[in-house]
PDB file of C-alpha atoms in Angstrom:
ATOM      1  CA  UNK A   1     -58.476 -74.143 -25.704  1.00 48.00           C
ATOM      2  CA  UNK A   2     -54.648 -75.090 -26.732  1.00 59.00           C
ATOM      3  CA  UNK A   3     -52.154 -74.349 -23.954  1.00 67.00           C
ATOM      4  CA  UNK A   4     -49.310 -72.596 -25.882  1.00 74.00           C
ATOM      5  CA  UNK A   5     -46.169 -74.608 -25.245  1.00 78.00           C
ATOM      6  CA  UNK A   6     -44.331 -71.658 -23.607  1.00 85.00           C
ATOM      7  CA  UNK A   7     -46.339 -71.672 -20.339  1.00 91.00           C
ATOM      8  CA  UNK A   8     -45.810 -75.897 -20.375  1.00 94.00           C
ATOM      9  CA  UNK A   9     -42.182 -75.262 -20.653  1.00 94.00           C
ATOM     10  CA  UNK A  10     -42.391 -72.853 -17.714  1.00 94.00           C
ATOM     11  CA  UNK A  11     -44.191 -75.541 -15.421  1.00 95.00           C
ATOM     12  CA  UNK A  12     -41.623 -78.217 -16.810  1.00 96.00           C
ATOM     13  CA  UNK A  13     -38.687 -75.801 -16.016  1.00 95.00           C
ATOM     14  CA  UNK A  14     -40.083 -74.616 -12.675  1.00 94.00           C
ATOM     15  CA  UNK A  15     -40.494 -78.249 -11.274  1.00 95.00           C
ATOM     16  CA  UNK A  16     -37.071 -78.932 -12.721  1.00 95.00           C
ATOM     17  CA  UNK A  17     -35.260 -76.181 -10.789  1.00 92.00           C
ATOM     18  CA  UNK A  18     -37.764 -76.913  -7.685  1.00 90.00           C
ATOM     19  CA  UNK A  19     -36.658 -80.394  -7.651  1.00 90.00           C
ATOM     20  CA  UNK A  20     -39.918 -82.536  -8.538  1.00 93.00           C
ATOM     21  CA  UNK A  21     -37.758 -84.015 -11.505  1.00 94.00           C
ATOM     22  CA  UNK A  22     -34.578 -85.214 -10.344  1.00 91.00           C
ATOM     23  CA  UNK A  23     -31.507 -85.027 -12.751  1.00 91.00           C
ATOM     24  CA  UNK A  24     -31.426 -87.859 -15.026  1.00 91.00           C
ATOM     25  CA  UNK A  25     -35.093 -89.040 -14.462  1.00 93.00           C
ATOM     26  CA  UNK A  26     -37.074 -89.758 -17.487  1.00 94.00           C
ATOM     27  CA  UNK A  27     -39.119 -87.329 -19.033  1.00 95.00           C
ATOM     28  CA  UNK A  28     -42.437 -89.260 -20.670  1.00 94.00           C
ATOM     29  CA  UNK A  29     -44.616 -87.153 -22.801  1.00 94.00           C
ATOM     30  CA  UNK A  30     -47.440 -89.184 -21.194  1.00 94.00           C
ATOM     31  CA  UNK A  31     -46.584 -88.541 -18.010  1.00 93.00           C
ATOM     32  CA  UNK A  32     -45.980 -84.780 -18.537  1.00 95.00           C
ATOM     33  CA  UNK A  33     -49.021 -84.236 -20.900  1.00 94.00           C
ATOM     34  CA  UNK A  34     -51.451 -86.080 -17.627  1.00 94.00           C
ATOM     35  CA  UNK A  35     -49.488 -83.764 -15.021  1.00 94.00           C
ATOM     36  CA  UNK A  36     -50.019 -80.590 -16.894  1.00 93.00           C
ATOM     37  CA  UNK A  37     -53.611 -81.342 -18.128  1.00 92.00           C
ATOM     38  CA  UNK A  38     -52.465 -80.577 -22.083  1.00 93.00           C
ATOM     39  CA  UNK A  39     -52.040 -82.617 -24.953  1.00 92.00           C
ATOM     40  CA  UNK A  40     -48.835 -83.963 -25.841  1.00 93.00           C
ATOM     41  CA  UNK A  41     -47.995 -81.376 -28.807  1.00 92.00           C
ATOM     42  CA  UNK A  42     -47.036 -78.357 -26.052  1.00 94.00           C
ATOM     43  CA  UNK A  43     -44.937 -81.206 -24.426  1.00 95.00           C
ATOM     44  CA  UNK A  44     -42.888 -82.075 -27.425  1.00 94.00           C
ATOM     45  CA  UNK A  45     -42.749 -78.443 -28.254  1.00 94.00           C
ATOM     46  CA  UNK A  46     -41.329 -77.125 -24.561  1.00 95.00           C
ATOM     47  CA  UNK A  47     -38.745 -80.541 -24.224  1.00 96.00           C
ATOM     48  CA  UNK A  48     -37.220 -79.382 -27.358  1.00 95.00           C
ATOM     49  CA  UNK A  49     -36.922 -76.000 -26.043  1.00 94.00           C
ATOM     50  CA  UNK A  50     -35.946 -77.268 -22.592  1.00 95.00           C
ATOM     51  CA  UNK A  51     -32.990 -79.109 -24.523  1.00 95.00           C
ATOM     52  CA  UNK A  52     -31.629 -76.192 -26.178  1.00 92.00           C
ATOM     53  CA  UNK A  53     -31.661 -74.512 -22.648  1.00 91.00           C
ATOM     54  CA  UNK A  54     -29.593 -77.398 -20.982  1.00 92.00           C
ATOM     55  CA  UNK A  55     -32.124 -78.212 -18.860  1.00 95.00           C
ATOM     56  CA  UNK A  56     -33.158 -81.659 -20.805  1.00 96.00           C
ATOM     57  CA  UNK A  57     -31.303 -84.586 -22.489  1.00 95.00           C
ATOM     58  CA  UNK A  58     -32.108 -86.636 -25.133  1.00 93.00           C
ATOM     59  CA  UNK A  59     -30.749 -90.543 -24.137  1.00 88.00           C
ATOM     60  CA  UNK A  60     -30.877 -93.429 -26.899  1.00 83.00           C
ATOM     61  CA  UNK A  61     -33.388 -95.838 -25.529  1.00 80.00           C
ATOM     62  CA  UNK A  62     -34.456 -93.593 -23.085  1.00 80.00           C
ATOM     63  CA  UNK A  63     -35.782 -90.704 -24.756  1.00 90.00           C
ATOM     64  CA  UNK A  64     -36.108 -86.700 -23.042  1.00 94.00           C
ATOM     65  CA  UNK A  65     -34.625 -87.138 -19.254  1.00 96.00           C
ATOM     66  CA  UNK A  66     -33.816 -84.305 -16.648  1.00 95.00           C
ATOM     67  CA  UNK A  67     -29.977 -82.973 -17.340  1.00 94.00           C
ATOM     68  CA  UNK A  68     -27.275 -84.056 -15.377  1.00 92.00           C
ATOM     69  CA  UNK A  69     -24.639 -81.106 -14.795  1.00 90.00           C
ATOM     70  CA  UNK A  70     -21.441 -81.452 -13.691  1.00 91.00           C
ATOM     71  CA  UNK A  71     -19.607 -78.861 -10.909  1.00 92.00           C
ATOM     72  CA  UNK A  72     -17.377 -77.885 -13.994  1.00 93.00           C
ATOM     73  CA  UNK A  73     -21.090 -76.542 -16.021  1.00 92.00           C
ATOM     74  CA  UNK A  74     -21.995 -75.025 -12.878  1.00 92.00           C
ATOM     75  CA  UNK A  75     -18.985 -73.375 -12.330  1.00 93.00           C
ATOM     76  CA  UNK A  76     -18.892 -71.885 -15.881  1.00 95.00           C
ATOM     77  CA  UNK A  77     -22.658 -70.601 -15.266  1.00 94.00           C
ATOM     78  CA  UNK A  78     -21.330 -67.823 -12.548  1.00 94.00           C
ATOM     79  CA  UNK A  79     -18.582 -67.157 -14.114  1.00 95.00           C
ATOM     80  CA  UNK A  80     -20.523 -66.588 -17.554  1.00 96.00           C
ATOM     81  CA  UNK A  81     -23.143 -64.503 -15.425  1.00 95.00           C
ATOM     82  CA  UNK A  82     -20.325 -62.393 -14.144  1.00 95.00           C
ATOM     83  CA  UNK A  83     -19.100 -61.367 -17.584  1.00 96.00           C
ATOM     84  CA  UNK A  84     -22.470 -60.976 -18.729  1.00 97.00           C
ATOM     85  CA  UNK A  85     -24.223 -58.998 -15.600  1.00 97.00           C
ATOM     86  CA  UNK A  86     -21.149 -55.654 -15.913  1.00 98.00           C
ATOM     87  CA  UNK A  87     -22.543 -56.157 -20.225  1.00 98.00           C
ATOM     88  CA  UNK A  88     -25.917 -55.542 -19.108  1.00 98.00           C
ATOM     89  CA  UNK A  89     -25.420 -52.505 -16.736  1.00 98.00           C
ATOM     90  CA  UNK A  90     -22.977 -51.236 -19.005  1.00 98.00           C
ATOM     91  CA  UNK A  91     -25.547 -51.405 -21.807  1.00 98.00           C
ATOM     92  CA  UNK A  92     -28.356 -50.063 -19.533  1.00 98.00           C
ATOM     93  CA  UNK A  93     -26.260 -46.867 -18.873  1.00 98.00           C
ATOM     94  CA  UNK A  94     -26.380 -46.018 -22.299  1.00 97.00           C
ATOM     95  CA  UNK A  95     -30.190 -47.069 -23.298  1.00 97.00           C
ATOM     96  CA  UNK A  96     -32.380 -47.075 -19.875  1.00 97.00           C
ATOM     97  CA  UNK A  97     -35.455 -45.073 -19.789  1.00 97.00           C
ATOM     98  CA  UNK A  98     -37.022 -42.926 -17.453  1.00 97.00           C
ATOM     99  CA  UNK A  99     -39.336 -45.933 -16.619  1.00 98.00           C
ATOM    100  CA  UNK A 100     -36.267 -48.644 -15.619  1.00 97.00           C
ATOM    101  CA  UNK A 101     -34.660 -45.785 -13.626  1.00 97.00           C
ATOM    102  CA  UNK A 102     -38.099 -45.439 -11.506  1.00 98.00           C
ATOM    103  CA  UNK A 103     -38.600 -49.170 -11.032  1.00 98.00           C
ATOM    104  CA  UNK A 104     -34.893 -50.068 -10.374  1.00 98.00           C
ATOM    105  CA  UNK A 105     -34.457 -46.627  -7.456  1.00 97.00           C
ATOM    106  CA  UNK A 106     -37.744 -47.817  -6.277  1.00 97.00           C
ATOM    107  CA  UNK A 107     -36.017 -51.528  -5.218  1.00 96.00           C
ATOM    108  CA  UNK A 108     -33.095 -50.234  -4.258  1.00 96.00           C
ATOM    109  CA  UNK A 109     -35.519 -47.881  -1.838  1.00 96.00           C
ATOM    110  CA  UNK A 110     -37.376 -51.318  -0.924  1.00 95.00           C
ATOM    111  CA  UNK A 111     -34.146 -53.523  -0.750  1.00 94.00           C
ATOM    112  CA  UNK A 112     -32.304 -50.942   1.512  1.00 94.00           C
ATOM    113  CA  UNK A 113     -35.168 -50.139   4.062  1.00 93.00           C
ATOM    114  CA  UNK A 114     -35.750 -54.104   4.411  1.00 90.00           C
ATOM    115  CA  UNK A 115     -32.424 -54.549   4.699  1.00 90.00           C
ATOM    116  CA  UNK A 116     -31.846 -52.241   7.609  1.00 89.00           C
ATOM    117  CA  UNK A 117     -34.437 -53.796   9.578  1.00 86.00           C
ATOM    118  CA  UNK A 118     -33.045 -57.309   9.203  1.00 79.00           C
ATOM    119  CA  UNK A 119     -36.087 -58.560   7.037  1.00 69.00           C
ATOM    120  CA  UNK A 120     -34.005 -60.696   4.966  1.00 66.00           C
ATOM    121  CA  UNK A 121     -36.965 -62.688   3.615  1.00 69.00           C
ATOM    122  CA  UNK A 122     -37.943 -60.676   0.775  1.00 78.00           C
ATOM    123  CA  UNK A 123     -34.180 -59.472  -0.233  1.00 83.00           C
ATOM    124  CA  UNK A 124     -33.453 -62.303  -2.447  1.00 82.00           C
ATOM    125  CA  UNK A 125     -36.790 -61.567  -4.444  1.00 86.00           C
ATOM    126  CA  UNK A 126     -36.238 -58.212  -4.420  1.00 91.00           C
ATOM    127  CA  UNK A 127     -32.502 -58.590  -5.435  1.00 91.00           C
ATOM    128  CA  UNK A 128     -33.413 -60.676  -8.577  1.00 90.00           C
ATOM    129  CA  UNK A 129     -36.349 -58.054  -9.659  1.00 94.00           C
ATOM    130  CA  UNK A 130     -33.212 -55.721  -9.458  1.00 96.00           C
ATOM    131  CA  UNK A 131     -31.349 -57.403 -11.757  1.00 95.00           C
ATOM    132  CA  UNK A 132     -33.889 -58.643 -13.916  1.00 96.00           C
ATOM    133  CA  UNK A 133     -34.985 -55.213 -14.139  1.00 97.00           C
ATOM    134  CA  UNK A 134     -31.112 -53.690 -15.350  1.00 97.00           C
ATOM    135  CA  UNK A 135     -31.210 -56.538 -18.014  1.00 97.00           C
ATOM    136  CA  UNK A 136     -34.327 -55.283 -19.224  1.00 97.00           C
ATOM    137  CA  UNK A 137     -32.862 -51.839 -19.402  1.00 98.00           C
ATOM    138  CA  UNK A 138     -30.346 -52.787 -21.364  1.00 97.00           C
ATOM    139  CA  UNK A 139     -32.623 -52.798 -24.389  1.00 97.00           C
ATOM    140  CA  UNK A 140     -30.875 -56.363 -25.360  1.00 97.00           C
ATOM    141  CA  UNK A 141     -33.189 -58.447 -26.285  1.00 96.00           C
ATOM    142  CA  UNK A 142     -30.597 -61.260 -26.557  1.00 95.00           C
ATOM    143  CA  UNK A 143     -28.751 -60.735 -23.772  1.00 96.00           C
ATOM    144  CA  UNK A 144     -32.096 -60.141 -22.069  1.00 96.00           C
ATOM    145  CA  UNK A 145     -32.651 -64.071 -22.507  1.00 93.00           C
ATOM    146  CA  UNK A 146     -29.252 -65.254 -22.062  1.00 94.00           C
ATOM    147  CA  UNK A 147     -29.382 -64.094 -18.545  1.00 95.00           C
ATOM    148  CA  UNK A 148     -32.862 -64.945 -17.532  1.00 92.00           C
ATOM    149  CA  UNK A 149     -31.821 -69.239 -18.665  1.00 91.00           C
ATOM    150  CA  UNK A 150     -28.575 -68.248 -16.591  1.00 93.00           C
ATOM    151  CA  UNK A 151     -31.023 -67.465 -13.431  1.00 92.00           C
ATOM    152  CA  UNK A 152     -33.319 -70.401 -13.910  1.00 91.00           C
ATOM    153  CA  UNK A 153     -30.084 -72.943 -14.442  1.00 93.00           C
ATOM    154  CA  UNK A 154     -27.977 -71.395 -11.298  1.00 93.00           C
ATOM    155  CA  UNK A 155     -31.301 -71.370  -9.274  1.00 89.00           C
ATOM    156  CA  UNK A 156     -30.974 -75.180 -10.106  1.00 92.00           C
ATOM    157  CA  UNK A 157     -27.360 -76.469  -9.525  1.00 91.00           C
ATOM    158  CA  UNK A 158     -27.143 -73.874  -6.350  1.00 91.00           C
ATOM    159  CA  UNK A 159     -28.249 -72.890  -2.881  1.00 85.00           C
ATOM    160  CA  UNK A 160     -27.912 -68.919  -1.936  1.00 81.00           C
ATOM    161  CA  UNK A 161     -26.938 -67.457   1.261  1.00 80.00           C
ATOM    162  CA  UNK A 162     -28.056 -64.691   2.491  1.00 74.00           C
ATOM    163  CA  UNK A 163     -25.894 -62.262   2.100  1.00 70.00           C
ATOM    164  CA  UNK A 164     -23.772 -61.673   5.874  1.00 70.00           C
ATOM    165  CA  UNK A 165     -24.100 -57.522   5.219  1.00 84.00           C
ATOM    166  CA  UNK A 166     -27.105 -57.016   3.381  1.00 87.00           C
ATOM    167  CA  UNK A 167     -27.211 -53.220   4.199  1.00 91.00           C
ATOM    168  CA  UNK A 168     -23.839 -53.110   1.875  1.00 93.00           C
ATOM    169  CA  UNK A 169     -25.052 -55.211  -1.182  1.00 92.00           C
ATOM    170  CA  UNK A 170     -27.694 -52.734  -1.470  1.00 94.00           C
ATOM    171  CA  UNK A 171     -25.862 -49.747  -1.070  1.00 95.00           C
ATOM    172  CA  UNK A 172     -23.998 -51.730  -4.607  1.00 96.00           C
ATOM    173  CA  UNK A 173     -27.122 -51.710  -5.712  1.00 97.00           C
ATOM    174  CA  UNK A 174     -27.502 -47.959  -5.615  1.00 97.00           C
ATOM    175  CA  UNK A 175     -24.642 -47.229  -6.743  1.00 98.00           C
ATOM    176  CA  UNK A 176     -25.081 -49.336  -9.891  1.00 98.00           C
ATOM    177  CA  UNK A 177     -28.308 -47.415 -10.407  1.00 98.00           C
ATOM    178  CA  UNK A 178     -26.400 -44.194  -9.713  1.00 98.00           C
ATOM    179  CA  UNK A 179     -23.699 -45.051 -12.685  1.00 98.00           C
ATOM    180  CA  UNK A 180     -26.359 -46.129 -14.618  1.00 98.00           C
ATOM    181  CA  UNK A 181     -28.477 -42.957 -14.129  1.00 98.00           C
ATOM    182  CA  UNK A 182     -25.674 -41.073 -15.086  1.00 98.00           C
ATOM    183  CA  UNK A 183     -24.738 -42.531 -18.330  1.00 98.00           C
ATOM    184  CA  UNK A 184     -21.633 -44.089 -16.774  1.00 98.00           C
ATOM    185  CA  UNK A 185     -20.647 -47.305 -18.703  1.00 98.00           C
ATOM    186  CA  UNK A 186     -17.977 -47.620 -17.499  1.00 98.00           C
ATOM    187  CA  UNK A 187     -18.500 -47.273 -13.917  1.00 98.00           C
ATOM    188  CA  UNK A 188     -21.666 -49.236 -14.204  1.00 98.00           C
ATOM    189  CA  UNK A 189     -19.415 -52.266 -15.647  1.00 98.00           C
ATOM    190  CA  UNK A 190     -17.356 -52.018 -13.073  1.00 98.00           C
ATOM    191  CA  UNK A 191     -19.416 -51.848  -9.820  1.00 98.00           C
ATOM    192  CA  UNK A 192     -21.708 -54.712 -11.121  1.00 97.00           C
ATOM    193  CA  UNK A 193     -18.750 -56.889 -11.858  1.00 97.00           C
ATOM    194  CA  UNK A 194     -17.281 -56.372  -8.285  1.00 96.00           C
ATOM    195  CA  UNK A 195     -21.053 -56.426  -7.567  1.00 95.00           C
ATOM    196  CA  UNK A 196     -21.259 -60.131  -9.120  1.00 94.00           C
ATOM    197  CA  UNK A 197     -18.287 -61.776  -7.496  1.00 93.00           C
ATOM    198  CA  UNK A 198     -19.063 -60.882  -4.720  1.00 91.00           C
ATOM    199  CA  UNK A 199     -22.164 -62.162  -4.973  1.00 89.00           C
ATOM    200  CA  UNK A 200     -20.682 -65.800  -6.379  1.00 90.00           C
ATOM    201  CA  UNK A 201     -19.239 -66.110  -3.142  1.00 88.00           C
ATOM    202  CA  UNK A 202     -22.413 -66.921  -1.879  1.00 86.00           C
ATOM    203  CA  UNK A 203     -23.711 -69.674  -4.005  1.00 89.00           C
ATOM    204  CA  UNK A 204     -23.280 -73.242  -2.725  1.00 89.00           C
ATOM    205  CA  UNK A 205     -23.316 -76.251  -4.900  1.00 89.00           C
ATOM    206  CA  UNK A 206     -26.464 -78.131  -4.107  1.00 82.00           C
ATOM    207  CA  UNK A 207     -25.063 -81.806  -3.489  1.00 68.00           C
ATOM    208  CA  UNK A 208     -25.463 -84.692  -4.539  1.00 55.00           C
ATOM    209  CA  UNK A 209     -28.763 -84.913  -6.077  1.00 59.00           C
ATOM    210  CA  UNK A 210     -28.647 -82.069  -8.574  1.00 63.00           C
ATOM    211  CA  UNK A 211     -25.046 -81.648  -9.281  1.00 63.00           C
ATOM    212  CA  UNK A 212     -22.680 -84.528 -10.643  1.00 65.00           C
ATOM    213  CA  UNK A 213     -19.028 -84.911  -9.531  1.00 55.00           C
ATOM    214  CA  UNK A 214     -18.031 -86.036 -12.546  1.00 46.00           C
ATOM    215  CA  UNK A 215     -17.764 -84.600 -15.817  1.00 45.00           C
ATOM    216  CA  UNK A 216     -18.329 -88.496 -17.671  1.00 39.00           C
ATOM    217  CA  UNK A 217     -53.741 -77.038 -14.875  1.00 50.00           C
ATOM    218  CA  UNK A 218     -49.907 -75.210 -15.627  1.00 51.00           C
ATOM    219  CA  UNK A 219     -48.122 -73.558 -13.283  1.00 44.00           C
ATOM    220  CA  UNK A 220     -46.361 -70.555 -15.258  1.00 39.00           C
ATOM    221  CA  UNK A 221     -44.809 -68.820 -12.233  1.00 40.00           C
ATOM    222  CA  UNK A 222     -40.954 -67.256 -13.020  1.00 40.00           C
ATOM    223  CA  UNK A 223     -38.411 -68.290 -10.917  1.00 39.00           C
ATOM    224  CA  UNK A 224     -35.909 -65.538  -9.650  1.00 41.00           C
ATOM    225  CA  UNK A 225     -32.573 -65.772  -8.176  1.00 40.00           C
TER     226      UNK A 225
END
């Protein structure tokens, strides 16, 4: 049986984010192919689709090799998210159905509960279902995917803290579902923006094997951030 090239590109780009493939190491189709237990036509396909995403390079003499970002990419990534994120909510308060309204209170329900009794291990999961969810509500296909590579390349070039009130960020949360519940656009925009930066406080620059000072059988598990 073929392994489509979208679930090889998923266990390429997982074990890029993760680490396994350091930036600038090379990227053999060999190699890949004999990790992955496909054929070499699913890795051609996903390194191409990996290099539209950022995530791979094409060198002369040296073929596909893991990206090298700089702290001025990274820093354009949470800034990008945090115009795009307020889009998304903003959109969702005008499209979201009955169904994203269920899933998103139930999280917030989940998210607020674990955060009052200081289980912070499952918040950051929980927090990305959250948002992955309002993107999905936004009945944006486009923007849908736009955010989703912004995830998987942030979840790269940073490290998150946990946030220091926890019981707060996911009272935001509910509120964000409340504007969006409402048909509030506006107020949905604006409460995920604040929402967001506040948020990009958190994120540390992982240093100095991911990020560059300087501007010169498949695993298909999603990674969430």
């Amino acid at each position: 049986m073929r392994i489509p090239a979208h679930s090889v590109c998923t266990a390429i780009r997982d074990d890029i984010v993760s680490g396994v493939f350091a930036p600038g190491g090379r990227l053999t189709e060999e190699l890949l192919a004999r990790r992955y237990g496909v054929s070499r036509v699913p890795v051609r396909e996903a390194l191409r689709t990996l290099e539209s995403e950022g995530f791979v390079t094409t060198r002369r003499h040296a073929g596909a090799c893991v990206a090298e970002p700089t702290e001025q990419e990274a820093a354009d990534l949470l800034e990008i998210r945090q115009l795009l994120e307020p889009l998304a909510a903003a959109r969702a308060a005008q499209r979201r159905t009955e169904a994203h309204l269920k899933v998103l209170r139930g999280l917030v329900r989940l998210g607020q509960e674990r955060a009052r009794r200081g289980q912070g291990e499952d918040l950051r999961s929980l927090g990305g279902w959250f948002h992955e969810t309002l993107a999905q509500a936004s009945g944006s296909p486009g923007l849908v995917t736009l955010l989703t590579q912004l995830r998987h390349k942030i979840a790269w070039m940073y490290a998150v803290e946990r946030p220091a009130r926890p019981v707060e960020s996911w009272a935001e949360h509910g509120a964000i579902v409340d504007a969006v519940a409402r048909g509030d656009a506006e107020r949905a925009r604006a409460l995920t923006a604040l929402h967001a930066e506040r948020a990009a406080a958190a994120h540390r620059l992982r240093r100095p094997e991911r990020v560059r000072t300087s501007q010169h059988a498949v695993n298909t598990a999603g990674v969430r951030s």
